[in-house]
Amino acid sequence: MTPAEIAIFGSINIDLVGEVERFPLPGETVTAKSLGRFPGGKGANQAVAAARLGGRVAMFGMVGDDPFAEELLSSLKMSGVEVGQVRRLQGILSGIALILVDSHGENMITISAGANGMIDRAYIEQILPAISGAKILLLQMEVPPEAINKLLEELPHENPLVILDPAPIGNVPRLTNLERVDIITPNLTELALLTGIDLRGEGHLKWALSQLVTKGHLRRVICKAGAQGSYLMNEKGQLIHFPAFEVEVVDTTAAGDAFNGGLAVALARGIELERAIVYANAAGALAVTRKGAQPAMPTAAEVEQLLERSDHEARWHIE
Ligand code: ADP
C-alpha cells in the first residue's frame, strides 16, 4: 500500500446531540425533542475533510471497545481514511461529546476524552515511523499535550511539515516544542487568547500575528477569520488577507476543520502557501453551506467548481 501523504494525529469522538427547547437548570430535567449520534472529534473531522478532498490520509489516535468505536472507525474508512494504526483500547470508552442545542441554536458541550485521553508516549513511539514518512502532519489539541510534545520532539527535522490547529486553546501553554510547528492556524478567538490582544483595535490583528511569529518562534501564522476569510503573516512579516468566498451560511460547525483539511491537501500536492490558503478558504466556505461536521465536508470537485467560479487574482492582497 502506498504510504499516506497526510498524517492526522488527534481525537476521535462520538457526538451525542440533544435538541432541547431550553437548557435545564441545575437539578432540573428537560425532555429532548430529538437525540442524534454523529461521528466527530477534531482529529477525525479533519481526516475526513482531507480524504474527501482527495488526500491520501492516515488517522492516528485511540478509540475504546464500545459499540461507538466500530461506528467511528467505519465512518473514517468510508471517507477513505486509513485507520490501521488507530488503537482500540480494551475496557475504555471512546471519546464522547455531550452536546445540547437549544431553540436559539446556542449550545452547551461536555467532552469526555475517554480513549483520546489515554494516548501516551509508548503509542507515539509506535506510530513515529509512519508519521515520519508523511509529507504533512496535522495536529489539534484534543489529545494529551504530553503526547504531542513527545511527537514534536522525536519527528525528523525537515519532514513532515507540521500544521497545528490550537484548539481547544487551554492546552496550548503545555506545549514545549512549538519551534517544530511550521504553521499554526488559530481562529480569531484563539488568536486573541494566545496573545492577550483585543483584536478590535486598529492594526491589532497585525500586531497579534507578529507577536505570535516573534515571541512564539512560529514561522507562519494563519488566522481563520470566519466570514472575513483568513489572514497570513508570512516570514517577511507581511500581513496578507484572503477574503472569504461568498456563500449562503447554514451551519458554521467544523468550518475550521474543513479549512485545515483543505490546507493540508493543497500543501501535500506541492501548491504554494498563498494558493493553498485560497483552497482552504474555499473548503471552509463550502462546509458552512451544510449542516453537521463530517457530512458537511466538501469534495475536491466542489472546491474546484467554487474556485473556477471565482476571480483567482482577487483572492488575496497584502494589507
Ligand atoms: P473555526 O471553525 O475554527 O472557528 P472559522 O469560523 O474562522 O474557524 O472558519 C474557518 C474558515 O471557514 C474561515 O477561515 C473561512 O475560510 C471559512 N468560513 C467560515 N465562515 C464563513 C462564512 N460565513 N462565509 C465564507 N467562509 C466562511
Tab-separated table of C-alpha atoms and ligand atoms in Angstrom:
chain	number	residue	atom	x	y	z
A	1	MET	CA	0.000	0.000	0.000
A	2	THR	CA	1.343	3.488	-0.806
A	3	PRO	CA	2.106	5.365	2.412
A	4	ALA	CA	-0.248	8.155	3.423
A	5	GLU	CA	0.934	11.631	2.465
A	6	ILE	CA	-1.126	13.291	5.207
A	7	ALA	CA	-0.959	12.067	8.804
A	8	ILE	CA	-3.617	13.281	11.213
A	9	PHE	CA	-2.922	12.749	14.892
A	10	GLY	CA	-5.815	13.644	17.151
A	11	SER	CA	-9.176	12.999	18.710
A	12	ILE	CA	-11.906	10.650	17.573
A	13	ASN	CA	-15.255	11.269	19.296
A	14	ILE	CA	-18.872	10.361	19.025
A	15	ASP	CA	-21.096	13.460	19.310
A	16	LEU	CA	-24.416	12.887	21.089
A	17	VAL	CA	-26.557	15.883	20.227
A	18	GLY	CA	-29.788	16.544	22.126
A	19	GLU	CA	-32.163	19.236	20.849
A	20	VAL	CA	-33.971	20.948	23.728
A	21	GLU	CA	-36.414	23.839	23.918
A	22	ARG	CA	-34.255	25.381	26.668
A	23	PHE	CA	-31.306	24.203	28.761
A	24	PRO	CA	-32.130	22.547	32.117
A	25	LEU	CA	-31.324	24.480	35.295
A	26	PRO	CA	-29.066	22.722	37.848
A	27	GLY	CA	-31.079	19.811	39.276
A	28	GLU	CA	-33.798	20.090	36.609
A	29	THR	CA	-34.695	17.520	33.923
A	30	VAL	CA	-35.908	18.540	30.494
A	31	THR	CA	-37.027	16.292	27.658
A	32	ALA	CA	-35.088	16.388	24.407
A	33	LYS	CA	-37.031	16.884	21.154
A	34	SER	CA	-34.519	14.647	19.403
A	35	LEU	CA	-31.227	12.903	20.035
A	36	GLY	CA	-28.702	12.419	17.261
A	37	ARG	CA	-25.444	10.491	17.127
A	38	PHE	CA	-22.680	11.754	14.836
A	39	PRO	CA	-19.017	10.879	14.344
A	40	GLY	CA	-16.816	13.794	15.412
A	41	GLY	CA	-13.660	14.881	17.196
A	42	LYS	CA	-11.398	17.492	15.630
A	43	GLY	CA	-8.839	14.922	14.515
A	44	ALA	CA	-11.377	12.676	12.803
A	45	ASN	CA	-13.233	15.647	11.263
A	46	GLN	CA	-10.012	16.948	9.727
A	47	ALA	CA	-9.086	13.472	8.488
A	48	VAL	CA	-12.468	13.153	6.759
A	49	ALA	CA	-12.110	16.671	5.318
A	50	ALA	CA	-8.682	15.890	3.824
A	51	ALA	CA	-9.735	12.482	2.471
A	52	ARG	CA	-12.895	13.885	0.816
A	53	LEU	CA	-10.664	16.416	-0.908
A	54	GLY	CA	-8.662	13.580	-2.407
A	55	GLY	CA	-5.725	13.405	0.035
A	56	ARG	CA	-4.153	10.067	0.984
A	57	VAL	CA	-4.829	10.259	4.693
A	58	ALA	CA	-3.950	8.114	7.708
A	59	MET	CA	-5.512	8.685	11.114
A	60	PHE	CA	-3.569	8.182	14.363
A	61	GLY	CA	-5.321	8.110	17.720
A	62	MET	CA	-7.294	5.840	20.040
A	63	VAL	CA	-10.842	4.574	20.452
A	64	GLY	CA	-12.379	2.299	23.098
A	65	ASP	CA	-14.024	-1.108	22.825
A	66	ASP	CA	-17.629	0.142	22.973
A	67	PRO	CA	-20.072	-0.083	20.031
A	68	PHE	CA	-19.306	3.571	19.152
A	69	ALA	CA	-15.716	2.601	18.318
A	70	GLU	CA	-16.814	0.440	15.399
A	71	GLU	CA	-19.062	3.184	14.109
A	72	LEU	CA	-16.279	5.770	14.369
A	73	LEU	CA	-13.765	3.624	12.525
A	74	SER	CA	-16.185	2.678	9.763
A	75	SER	CA	-17.153	6.311	9.231
A	76	LEU	CA	-13.461	7.183	8.777
A	77	LYS	CA	-12.934	4.224	6.449
A	78	MET	CA	-15.986	5.128	4.366
A	79	SER	CA	-14.431	8.518	3.680
A	80	GLY	CA	-11.222	6.815	2.564
A	81	VAL	CA	-9.143	7.389	5.707
A	82	GLU	CA	-6.654	4.654	6.654
A	83	VAL	CA	-7.299	3.549	10.249
A	84	GLY	CA	-4.848	0.637	10.557
A	85	GLN	CA	-2.820	2.429	13.241
A	86	VAL	CA	-5.748	3.636	15.344
A	87	ARG	CA	-5.518	1.657	18.574
A	88	ARG	CA	-8.599	0.066	20.189
A	89	LEU	CA	-8.298	0.048	23.981
A	90	GLN	CA	-9.968	-2.715	25.994
A	91	GLY	CA	-12.265	-1.694	28.846
A	92	ILE	CA	-12.217	2.014	27.913
A	93	LEU	CA	-14.942	4.181	26.387
A	94	SER	CA	-14.357	6.085	23.176
A	95	GLY	CA	-14.302	9.880	23.415
A	96	ILE	CA	-17.835	11.254	23.786
A	97	ALA	CA	-19.085	14.807	23.320
A	98	LEU	CA	-22.422	15.504	25.024
A	99	ILE	CA	-23.982	18.427	23.186
A	100	LEU	CA	-27.233	20.244	23.964
A	101	VAL	CA	-28.629	22.686	21.414
A	102	ASP	CA	-31.490	24.977	22.473
A	103	SER	CA	-34.213	26.596	20.338
A	104	HIS	CA	-31.971	29.661	19.739
A	105	GLY	CA	-29.198	27.481	18.332
A	106	GLU	CA	-26.980	28.070	21.388
A	107	ASN	CA	-25.045	25.028	22.538
A	108	MET	CA	-23.556	23.543	25.714
A	109	ILE	CA	-20.862	20.926	25.305
A	110	THR	CA	-19.203	18.495	27.712
A	111	ILE	CA	-16.451	16.289	26.369
A	112	SER	CA	-15.314	13.059	27.968
A	113	ALA	CA	-11.880	12.363	26.488
A	114	GLY	CA	-12.175	8.603	27.043
A	115	ALA	CA	-9.660	6.752	24.864
A	116	ASN	CA	-8.312	10.058	23.447
A	117	GLY	CA	-7.025	10.880	26.927
A	118	MET	CA	-5.088	7.593	27.146
A	119	ILE	CA	-2.701	8.400	24.295
A	120	ASP	CA	0.773	8.078	25.777
A	121	ARG	CA	4.444	8.228	24.849
A	122	ALA	CA	4.561	4.484	24.077
A	123	TYR	CA	1.911	4.908	21.372
A	124	ILE	CA	3.892	7.813	19.903
A	125	GLU	CA	6.989	5.564	19.644
A	126	GLN	CA	4.888	3.048	17.756
A	127	ILE	CA	3.412	5.486	15.220
A	128	LEU	CA	6.536	7.614	14.734
A	129	PRO	CA	7.899	5.727	11.689
A	130	ALA	CA	4.615	6.029	9.786
A	131	ILE	CA	4.179	9.703	10.669
A	132	SER	CA	7.802	10.494	9.782
A	133	GLY	CA	7.162	9.220	6.252
A	134	ALA	CA	4.233	11.599	5.631
A	135	LYS	CA	4.511	14.946	3.833
A	136	ILE	CA	2.132	16.749	6.190
A	137	LEU	CA	1.256	16.186	9.839
A	138	LEU	CA	-1.915	17.849	11.077
A	139	LEU	CA	-2.384	18.244	14.855
A	140	GLN	CA	-5.057	19.671	17.153
A	141	MET	CA	-5.203	19.915	20.942
A	142	GLU	CA	-7.921	17.394	21.922
A	143	VAL	CA	-5.308	14.783	22.931
A	144	PRO	CA	-2.825	14.942	25.849
A	145	PRO	CA	-0.253	17.727	25.259
A	146	GLU	CA	2.498	15.426	26.622
A	147	ALA	CA	1.899	13.076	23.695
A	148	ILE	CA	2.092	15.961	21.213
A	149	ASN	CA	5.312	17.175	22.879
A	150	LYS	CA	6.867	13.744	22.530
A	151	LEU	CA	5.835	13.582	18.864
A	152	LEU	CA	7.230	17.044	18.089
A	153	GLU	CA	10.487	16.159	19.887
A	154	GLU	CA	11.014	12.916	18.011
A	155	LEU	CA	9.994	13.952	14.491
A	156	PRO	CA	12.729	14.306	11.870
A	157	HIS	CA	13.792	17.960	11.476
A	158	GLU	CA	12.657	18.594	7.905
A	159	ASN	CA	9.698	16.289	7.318
A	160	PRO	CA	6.785	16.188	7.698
A	161	LEU	CA	5.583	19.788	7.532
A	162	VAL	CA	3.635	20.306	10.793
A	163	ILE	CA	0.338	22.215	10.917
A	164	LEU	CA	-1.131	22.862	14.382
A	165	ASP	CA	-4.760	23.830	14.957
A	166	PRO	CA	-4.515	25.252	18.515
A	167	ALA	CA	-7.986	24.163	19.642
A	168	PRO	CA	-9.017	23.833	22.383
A	169	ILE	CA	-6.743	26.687	23.264
A	170	GLY	CA	-6.454	25.875	27.011
A	171	ASN	CA	-3.908	23.126	26.355
A	172	VAL	CA	-1.539	25.202	24.230
A	173	PRO	CA	0.607	26.600	27.103
A	174	ARG	CA	1.568	22.991	27.895
A	175	LEU	CA	3.265	22.573	24.509
A	176	THR	CA	7.038	22.654	24.846
A	177	ASN	CA	8.247	22.282	21.292
A	178	LEU	CA	6.444	24.911	19.229
A	179	GLU	CA	9.619	25.513	17.168
A	180	ARG	CA	8.887	22.260	15.334
A	181	VAL	CA	5.472	23.606	14.248
A	182	ASP	CA	5.646	25.110	10.755
A	183	ILE	CA	2.166	26.627	10.531
A	184	ILE	CA	-0.311	27.408	13.319
A	185	THR	CA	-3.962	28.096	12.423
A	186	PRO	CA	-5.859	29.809	15.282
A	187	ASN	CA	-9.289	31.348	14.717
A	188	LEU	CA	-9.892	34.942	15.859
A	189	THR	CA	-10.886	33.964	19.412
A	190	GLU	CA	-7.880	31.701	19.788
A	191	LEU	CA	-5.532	34.358	18.406
A	192	ALA	CA	-6.845	36.877	20.963
A	193	LEU	CA	-6.435	34.367	23.810
A	194	LEU	CA	-2.968	33.253	22.687
A	195	THR	CA	-1.625	36.817	22.569
A	196	GLY	CA	-3.815	38.589	25.150
A	197	ILE	CA	-4.510	41.257	22.479
A	198	ASP	CA	-8.002	42.680	21.903
A	199	LEU	CA	-8.292	42.340	18.124
A	200	ARG	CA	-10.907	45.098	17.742
A	201	GLY	CA	-8.351	47.916	17.802
A	202	GLU	CA	-6.929	49.411	14.589
A	203	GLY	CA	-3.885	47.397	13.482
A	204	HIS	CA	-4.272	44.942	16.375
A	205	LEU	CA	-4.688	41.870	14.155
A	206	LYS	CA	-1.287	42.505	12.543
A	207	TRP	CA	0.220	43.181	15.954
A	208	ALA	CA	-1.199	39.916	17.384
A	209	LEU	CA	0.019	37.868	14.435
A	210	SER	CA	3.501	39.369	14.580
A	211	GLN	CA	3.631	38.677	18.347
A	212	LEU	CA	2.993	35.007	17.642
A	213	VAL	CA	5.676	34.918	14.957
A	214	THR	CA	8.352	36.623	17.067
A	215	LYS	CA	7.553	35.511	20.628
A	216	GLY	CA	6.141	32.104	19.730
A	217	HIS	CA	9.028	31.405	17.332
A	218	LEU	CA	6.385	30.359	14.843
A	219	ARG	CA	7.348	30.696	11.221
A	220	ARG	CA	3.939	31.170	9.706
A	221	VAL	CA	0.618	32.011	11.302
A	222	ILE	CA	-2.714	31.729	9.530
A	223	CYS	CA	-5.708	33.213	11.317
A	224	LYS	CA	-9.080	31.749	10.364
A	225	ALA	CA	-11.470	34.676	10.468
A	226	GLY	CA	-14.931	33.248	9.722
A	227	ALA	CA	-16.883	35.409	7.255
A	228	GLN	CA	-13.802	37.612	6.780
A	229	GLY	CA	-11.882	34.651	5.316
A	230	SER	CA	-8.352	34.300	6.644
A	231	TYR	CA	-5.075	36.132	7.214
A	232	LEU	CA	-1.485	35.026	6.810
A	233	MET	CA	1.548	36.541	8.475
A	234	ASN	CA	4.455	35.313	6.363
A	235	GLU	CA	8.186	35.049	7.137
A	236	LYS	CA	8.706	38.605	5.854
A	237	GLY	CA	6.246	39.944	8.422
A	238	GLN	CA	3.707	40.809	5.719
A	239	LEU	CA	0.024	40.555	6.545
A	240	ILE	CA	-1.914	39.029	3.664
A	241	HIS	CA	-5.717	38.964	3.632
A	242	PHE	CA	-7.610	36.187	1.856
A	243	PRO	CA	-11.257	37.322	1.610
A	244	ALA	CA	-13.925	34.664	2.174
A	245	PHE	CA	-15.867	33.103	-0.667
A	246	GLU	CA	-19.448	34.344	-0.660
A	247	VAL	CA	-21.783	31.529	0.268
A	248	GLU	CA	-25.128	31.005	1.960
A	249	VAL	CA	-24.457	30.198	5.603
A	250	VAL	CA	-26.400	27.249	7.043
A	251	ASP	CA	-24.210	25.934	9.883
A	252	THR	CA	-20.668	27.037	10.712
A	253	THR	CA	-19.822	23.835	12.640
A	254	ALA	CA	-16.442	22.421	11.629
A	255	ALA	CA	-15.617	25.198	9.124
A	256	GLY	CA	-12.185	25.333	10.724
A	257	ASP	CA	-11.759	21.575	10.304
A	258	ALA	CA	-12.600	21.843	6.594
A	259	PHE	CA	-10.108	24.726	6.294
A	260	ASN	CA	-7.303	22.705	7.910
A	261	GLY	CA	-8.086	19.631	5.813
A	262	GLY	CA	-8.022	21.762	2.668
A	263	LEU	CA	-4.748	23.400	3.637
A	264	ALA	CA	-3.116	20.015	4.266
A	265	VAL	CA	-4.297	18.587	0.931
A	266	ALA	CA	-3.173	21.585	-1.110
A	267	LEU	CA	0.254	21.698	0.555
A	268	ALA	CA	0.702	17.929	0.147
A	269	ARG	CA	0.152	18.462	-3.602
A	270	GLY	CA	3.020	20.956	-3.638
A	271	ILE	CA	0.796	24.005	-4.107
A	272	GLU	CA	2.474	27.198	-2.814
A	273	LEU	CA	1.211	28.562	0.503
A	274	GLU	CA	-0.889	31.502	-0.773
A	275	ARG	CA	-2.767	29.336	-3.250
A	276	ALA	CA	-3.158	26.618	-0.618
A	277	ILE	CA	-4.867	29.147	1.670
A	278	VAL	CA	-7.306	30.099	-1.098
A	279	TYR	CA	-8.085	26.404	-1.481
A	280	ALA	CA	-8.590	26.097	2.294
A	281	ASN	CA	-10.878	29.159	2.294
A	282	ALA	CA	-12.992	27.507	-0.393
A	283	ALA	CA	-13.217	24.269	1.612
A	284	GLY	CA	-14.207	26.224	4.755
A	285	ALA	CA	-16.831	28.208	2.841
A	286	LEU	CA	-18.448	25.084	1.398
A	287	ALA	CA	-18.584	23.467	4.852
A	288	VAL	CA	-20.747	26.313	6.190
A	289	THR	CA	-23.362	25.725	3.476
A	290	ARG	CA	-24.329	22.375	5.021
A	291	LYS	CA	-25.379	21.054	8.428
A	292	GLY	CA	-23.141	18.998	10.700
A	293	ALA	CA	-19.424	18.268	10.790
A	294	GLN	CA	-18.256	15.256	8.769
A	295	PRO	CA	-21.275	15.173	6.395
A	296	ALA	CA	-20.636	18.862	5.591
A	297	MET	CA	-17.101	18.319	4.294
A	298	PRO	CA	-16.830	19.179	0.590
A	299	THR	CA	-15.340	17.039	-2.171
A	300	ALA	CA	-12.409	18.067	-4.369
A	301	ALA	CA	-14.796	18.582	-7.304
A	302	GLU	CA	-16.937	21.006	-5.291
A	303	VAL	CA	-13.903	23.045	-4.263
A	304	GLU	CA	-12.609	23.132	-7.859
A	305	GLN	CA	-16.020	24.359	-9.029
A	306	LEU	CA	-16.127	27.143	-6.444
A	307	LEU	CA	-12.581	28.182	-7.379
A	308	GLU	CA	-13.451	28.239	-11.082
A	309	ARG	CA	-16.499	30.408	-10.468
A	310	SER	CA	-14.404	32.994	-8.597
A	311	ASP	CA	-11.826	35.503	-9.688
A	312	HIS	CA	-8.477	33.934	-8.709
A	313	GLU	CA	-6.400	37.081	-8.888
A	314	ALA	CA	-8.540	38.921	-6.337
A	315	ARG	CA	-8.210	36.089	-3.861
A	316	TRP	CA	-5.538	37.737	-1.706
A	317	HIS	CA	-3.862	41.081	-1.150
A	318	ILE	CA	-1.121	42.417	1.114
A	319	GLU	CA	-2.633	44.710	3.744
B	1	ADP	P1	-13.397	27.879	13.323
B	1	ADP	O1	-14.436	26.926	12.800
B	1	ADP	O2	-12.123	27.215	13.729
B	1	ADP	O3	-13.918	28.841	14.348
B	1	ADP	P2	-13.727	29.924	11.268
B	1	ADP	O4	-15.091	30.176	11.762
B	1	ADP	O5	-12.813	31.083	11.150
B	1	ADP	O6	-12.961	28.773	12.068
B	1	ADP	O7	-13.891	29.243	9.810
B	1	ADP	C1	-12.816	28.648	9.139
B	1	ADP	C2	-12.780	29.118	7.702
B	1	ADP	O8	-14.005	28.761	7.037
B	1	ADP	C3	-12.625	30.612	7.527
B	1	ADP	O9	-11.258	30.986	7.579
B	1	ADP	C4	-13.267	30.825	6.158
B	1	ADP	O10	-12.344	30.496	5.137
B	1	ADP	C5	-14.398	29.799	6.141
B	1	ADP	N1	-15.653	30.403	6.618
B	1	ADP	C6	-16.156	30.392	7.870
B	1	ADP	N2	-17.312	31.100	7.940
B	1	ADP	C7	-17.564	31.545	6.682
B	1	ADP	C8	-18.599	32.323	6.075
B	1	ADP	N3	-19.635	32.798	6.791
B	1	ADP	N4	-18.528	32.586	4.740
B	1	ADP	C9	-17.488	32.114	3.986
B	1	ADP	N5	-16.469	31.384	4.504
B	1	ADP	C10	-16.500	31.102	5.831
